[in-house]
Amino acid sequence: MILNAIIFLVVVLPGFLGYPINIEDKLALYYPASPHFRPYQFVSHFFMHADPGHIFFNMLGLYFFGPSLEERLGPGRFLLLYIISAIGAMGMHIGEIWWQLRQSYEYLAAFTADPSLANFNGFFSGIDLGGLMMDNGKSVLPIYGNIQNDLAMGTNPEYINTRALDLMQDYVDFQENSRMVGASGAVFGVLAAFAVFFPDREIRPLFIPFGIPAKYMIGVILASEVFLGFMNYNFDSVAHYAHIGGAIAGGIVAYIFAKTVLPPWLKRMDK
């Protein structure tokens, strides 16, 4: 928690307050095929956060759920769970981008070989274009609609095919150059582990006058992450699949530890 806060204050907060400092772009994690990717980002992005709200809620989650797990597992195993959760989050995030890019490349190759409206629509199927903007600030949606109409009418095919390929390539570049910051995936691993070890312990969220068992409360949170990740809204910049990956990794590690590791205080009593 302390290390996250220090790095946020030194690296992110000055830029957030308007000072011309942009170290964050160097330390965030980019997809390995991106020209912005550097190997050290596998580690550095864990300590980066997008804004004060991002780090506040991550550290709040660690503050409320971390101590009970650390007491149950001991500091060493708790740190191991945290690190494995972070790795699981990173792996799921990169895997999600790889899957999206694989489909995009297939349709891009198909359109290059056969510049048809069907292949153009196939490339953008399932993509919410409403919130996407070009570099000049214009919405992608009317440009997409104009290209659709011209492809359907067969108007000036050479020019329209080039525009269509440019738009598809711009979206591929957008996917490759998306970045991830923060310890949220590791925190979701801690949440999942808490539900494994303390499923019936009541959690009292703000503004709710009664407690909810951890297995239900955390289950709802994880289900919402799956839903939002599947819907992939463009107005939502949260890396939901990273949260899911962290939760899966943390839950698996917690399940293994629950079967094999005695609490440290119980070991001391045995001696």
Coordinates of C-alpha atoms in Angstrom, one line a residue:
M1 CA 0.0 0.0 0.0
I2 CA 2.7 2.4 1.0
L3 CA 4.8 1.7 -2.2
N4 CA 1.7 2.2 -4.4
A5 CA 0.9 5.6 -2.7
I6 CA 4.5 6.8 -3.0
I7 CA 4.8 6.0 -6.7
F8 CA 1.4 7.6 -7.3
L9 CA 2.5 10.8 -5.6
V10 CA 5.8 11.0 -7.5
V11 CA 4.7 9.8 -10.9
V12 CA 1.0 10.3 -11.5
L13 CA -0.2 13.1 -9.3
P14 CA 1.9 15.9 -10.8
G15 CA 0.5 15.2 -14.3
F16 CA -3.0 14.9 -12.9
L17 CA -2.6 18.4 -11.4
G18 CA -1.5 19.8 -14.7
Y19 CA 2.3 19.7 -14.6
P20 CA 3.9 18.6 -17.9
I21 CA 5.2 15.3 -16.6
N22 CA 4.3 12.1 -18.5
I23 CA 6.3 9.2 -17.0
E24 CA 3.1 7.2 -16.7
D25 CA 3.0 6.4 -20.4
K26 CA 6.5 4.7 -20.0
L27 CA 5.5 2.7 -17.0
A28 CA 2.0 1.5 -18.0
L29 CA 1.6 -2.0 -19.6
Y30 CA 1.2 -2.1 -23.3
Y31 CA 0.4 -5.1 -25.5
P32 CA 3.7 -6.8 -26.4
A33 CA 3.2 -6.1 -30.1
S34 CA 2.8 -2.4 -29.5
P35 CA 5.8 -0.1 -30.3
H36 CA 5.3 1.4 -26.8
F37 CA 5.9 -1.9 -25.0
R38 CA 8.9 -2.4 -22.9
P39 CA 9.6 -5.6 -20.8
Y40 CA 9.9 -3.7 -17.5
Q41 CA 6.2 -2.7 -17.9
F42 CA 5.3 -6.3 -16.7
V43 CA 6.3 -5.1 -13.2
S44 CA 6.0 -1.3 -13.4
H45 CA 2.3 -1.2 -14.3
F46 CA 1.4 -2.9 -11.0
F47 CA 2.3 0.3 -9.1
M48 CA 0.6 2.8 -11.5
H49 CA -2.9 4.2 -11.1
A50 CA -4.9 6.3 -13.5
D51 CA -6.3 8.9 -11.0
P52 CA -6.8 9.5 -7.2
G53 CA -10.1 7.5 -7.3
H54 CA -8.4 4.5 -8.8
I55 CA -5.7 4.2 -6.2
F56 CA -8.1 5.1 -3.4
F57 CA -10.5 2.2 -4.1
N58 CA -7.7 -0.2 -4.6
M59 CA -6.0 0.7 -1.4
L60 CA -9.4 0.7 0.4
G61 CA -9.9 -2.9 -0.8
L62 CA -6.5 -4.0 0.5
Y63 CA -7.2 -2.2 3.8
F64 CA -10.5 -3.9 4.5
F65 CA -9.8 -7.4 3.1
G66 CA -6.0 -7.8 3.3
P67 CA -5.3 -8.0 7.0
S68 CA -7.6 -11.0 7.6
L69 CA -6.0 -12.9 4.8
E70 CA -2.5 -11.9 6.0
E71 CA -3.3 -13.1 9.5
R72 CA -4.7 -16.4 8.1
L73 CA -1.8 -17.0 5.6
G74 CA 1.1 -15.2 7.1
P75 CA 2.9 -12.3 5.3
G76 CA 4.9 -14.5 2.9
R77 CA 2.0 -16.5 1.5
F78 CA -0.2 -13.4 1.4
L79 CA 2.4 -11.6 -0.7
L80 CA 2.7 -14.7 -3.0
L81 CA -1.1 -14.7 -3.4
Y82 CA -1.0 -11.0 -4.3
I83 CA 1.7 -11.5 -6.8
I84 CA 0.1 -14.5 -8.5
S85 CA -3.2 -12.6 -8.7
A86 CA -1.4 -9.7 -10.4
I87 CA 0.2 -12.1 -12.9
G88 CA -3.2 -13.7 -13.6
A89 CA -4.7 -10.3 -14.2
M90 CA -1.9 -9.4 -16.6
G91 CA -2.2 -12.7 -18.4
M92 CA -5.9 -12.4 -18.8
H93 CA -5.7 -8.8 -20.1
I94 CA -3.1 -9.6 -22.7
G95 CA -5.0 -12.7 -23.7
E96 CA -8.2 -10.6 -24.2
I97 CA -6.3 -8.2 -26.5
W98 CA -4.7 -11.1 -28.4
W99 CA -8.2 -12.7 -28.9
Q100 CA -9.6 -9.4 -30.2
L101 CA -6.6 -8.8 -32.5
R102 CA -6.7 -12.3 -33.9
Q103 CA -10.3 -11.7 -35.0
S104 CA -9.5 -8.2 -36.3
Y105 CA -6.5 -9.5 -38.4
E106 CA -8.7 -12.3 -39.9
Y107 CA -11.3 -9.8 -41.1
L108 CA -8.7 -7.4 -42.2
A109 CA -7.1 -10.1 -44.4
A110 CA -10.5 -11.2 -45.6
F111 CA -11.4 -7.6 -46.6
T112 CA -8.0 -7.1 -48.3
A113 CA -8.7 -10.2 -50.4
D114 CA -12.4 -9.5 -50.9
P115 CA -13.4 -5.8 -50.1
S116 CA -17.0 -6.5 -49.6
L117 CA -19.6 -4.9 -47.3
A118 CA -20.0 -8.3 -45.5
N119 CA -16.3 -8.4 -44.5
F120 CA -16.3 -4.8 -43.5
N121 CA -19.3 -5.3 -41.2
G122 CA -17.7 -8.5 -39.9
F123 CA -14.7 -6.6 -38.8
F124 CA -16.7 -4.2 -36.7
S125 CA -19.4 -6.7 -35.5
G126 CA -19.8 -6.7 -31.7
I127 CA -17.9 -3.4 -31.4
D128 CA -19.6 -0.5 -29.8
L129 CA -18.6 2.4 -32.1
G130 CA -20.7 5.0 -30.4
G131 CA -17.9 6.2 -28.1
L132 CA -15.0 5.8 -30.4
M133 CA -13.3 9.0 -31.7
M134 CA -10.7 9.7 -34.4
D135 CA -7.5 11.5 -33.6
N136 CA -9.1 14.7 -34.9
G137 CA -11.9 14.4 -32.4
K138 CA -14.6 13.3 -34.8
S139 CA -16.8 10.3 -34.0
V140 CA -16.1 7.1 -35.9
L141 CA -19.8 6.3 -36.3
P142 CA -20.7 8.6 -39.2
I143 CA -17.5 7.7 -41.0
Y144 CA -18.3 4.0 -40.6
G145 CA -21.9 4.7 -41.9
N146 CA -20.6 6.5 -45.0
I147 CA -18.2 3.7 -45.8
Q148 CA -21.0 1.2 -45.4
N149 CA -23.2 3.1 -47.8
D150 CA -20.5 3.6 -50.4
L151 CA -19.5 -0.1 -50.3
A152 CA -23.2 -1.1 -50.7
M153 CA -23.5 1.3 -53.7
G154 CA -20.2 0.4 -55.3
T155 CA -19.3 4.1 -55.6
N156 CA -15.6 4.8 -56.4
P157 CA -14.5 1.3 -55.1
E158 CA -10.7 2.0 -55.1
Y159 CA -11.1 5.1 -52.9
I160 CA -13.7 3.6 -50.6
N161 CA -11.7 0.4 -50.2
T162 CA -8.7 2.4 -49.1
R163 CA -10.8 4.4 -46.6
A164 CA -12.3 1.2 -45.2
L165 CA -8.8 -0.4 -44.8
D166 CA -7.5 2.8 -43.1
L167 CA -10.4 2.7 -40.6
M168 CA -9.9 -0.9 -39.8
Q169 CA -6.1 -0.4 -39.4
D170 CA -6.8 2.5 -37.1
Y171 CA -8.9 0.3 -34.9
V172 CA -6.2 -2.4 -34.8
D173 CA -3.7 0.2 -33.8
F174 CA -6.1 1.4 -31.1
Q175 CA -6.3 -2.1 -29.7
E176 CA -2.6 -2.7 -29.8
N177 CA -1.8 0.6 -28.1
S178 CA -4.3 0.4 -25.3
R179 CA -2.6 0.3 -21.9
M180 CA -3.2 -1.0 -18.4
V181 CA -2.3 0.5 -15.1
G182 CA -3.0 -0.4 -11.5
A183 CA -3.1 -3.1 -8.9
S184 CA -6.9 -3.8 -9.4
G185 CA -6.4 -7.3 -10.7
A186 CA -4.3 -8.2 -7.6
V187 CA -6.9 -6.6 -5.4
F188 CA -9.6 -8.7 -7.0
G189 CA -7.5 -11.7 -6.3
V190 CA -7.5 -10.7 -2.6
L191 CA -11.3 -10.3 -2.8
A192 CA -11.8 -13.8 -4.3
A193 CA -9.4 -15.3 -1.7
F194 CA -11.4 -13.6 1.1
A195 CA -14.6 -15.2 -0.2
V196 CA -12.8 -18.6 -0.2
F197 CA -11.5 -18.3 3.4
F198 CA -14.3 -16.3 5.0
P199 CA -17.4 -17.1 2.9
D200 CA -19.9 -16.3 5.6
R201 CA -18.3 -13.3 7.2
E202 CA -20.6 -10.3 6.7
I203 CA -19.6 -7.3 4.7
R204 CA -21.4 -4.0 5.4
P205 CA -21.2 -1.8 2.3
L206 CA -21.8 2.0 2.7
F207 CA -25.4 3.0 2.7
I208 CA -26.7 -0.5 3.2
P209 CA -28.0 -1.0 6.8
F210 CA -27.4 -4.8 7.0
G211 CA -24.5 -7.2 6.4
I212 CA -24.1 -9.4 3.4
P213 CA -22.1 -12.6 3.5
A214 CA -18.8 -12.3 1.6
K215 CA -19.6 -15.2 -0.8
Y216 CA -22.7 -13.3 -2.0
M217 CA -21.3 -9.8 -2.0
I218 CA -18.0 -10.7 -3.7
G219 CA -19.9 -13.1 -6.0
V220 CA -22.1 -10.2 -7.2
I221 CA -19.0 -8.0 -7.8
L222 CA -17.3 -10.7 -9.9
A223 CA -20.5 -11.4 -11.8
S224 CA -20.7 -7.7 -12.7
E225 CA -17.1 -7.8 -13.9
V226 CA -17.9 -10.7 -16.2
F227 CA -21.0 -8.9 -17.6
L228 CA -19.1 -5.6 -18.2
G229 CA -16.2 -7.4 -19.8
F230 CA -18.5 -9.3 -22.1
M231 CA -20.4 -6.2 -23.1
N232 CA -17.2 -4.2 -23.8
Y233 CA -18.8 -0.8 -23.7
N234 CA -16.5 1.9 -25.3
F235 CA -17.4 4.4 -22.6
D236 CA -16.0 2.0 -20.1
S237 CA -12.1 2.1 -19.9
V238 CA -11.8 -0.4 -17.1
A239 CA -9.9 -3.6 -17.8
H240 CA -12.6 -6.0 -16.6
Y241 CA -10.9 -9.1 -17.9
A242 CA -7.8 -8.2 -15.8
H243 CA -10.1 -8.1 -12.8
I244 CA -11.5 -11.5 -13.7
G245 CA -8.0 -13.0 -14.3
G246 CA -6.8 -11.7 -10.9
A247 CA -9.9 -13.1 -9.2
I248 CA -9.5 -16.5 -10.8
A249 CA -5.8 -16.7 -9.9
G250 CA -6.4 -15.5 -6.4
G251 CA -9.3 -17.9 -5.9
I252 CA -7.3 -20.9 -7.0
V253 CA -4.3 -20.0 -4.8
A254 CA -6.6 -19.4 -1.9
Y255 CA -8.3 -22.8 -2.4
I256 CA -5.0 -24.6 -2.5
F257 CA -3.8 -22.7 0.6
A258 CA -7.1 -23.5 2.4
K259 CA -6.4 -27.2 2.0
T260 CA -2.8 -27.2 2.8
V261 CA -1.8 -24.3 5.1
L262 CA -2.5 -24.0 8.8
P263 CA -2.9 -20.5 10.2
P264 CA 0.4 -19.2 11.7
W265 CA -1.1 -18.7 15.1
L266 CA -2.2 -22.4 15.2
K267 CA 1.4 -23.5 14.4
R268 CA 2.7 -21.4 17.3
M269 CA 0.2 -23.1 19.6
D270 CA 1.5 -26.5 18.5
K271 CA 5.1 -25.8 19.4

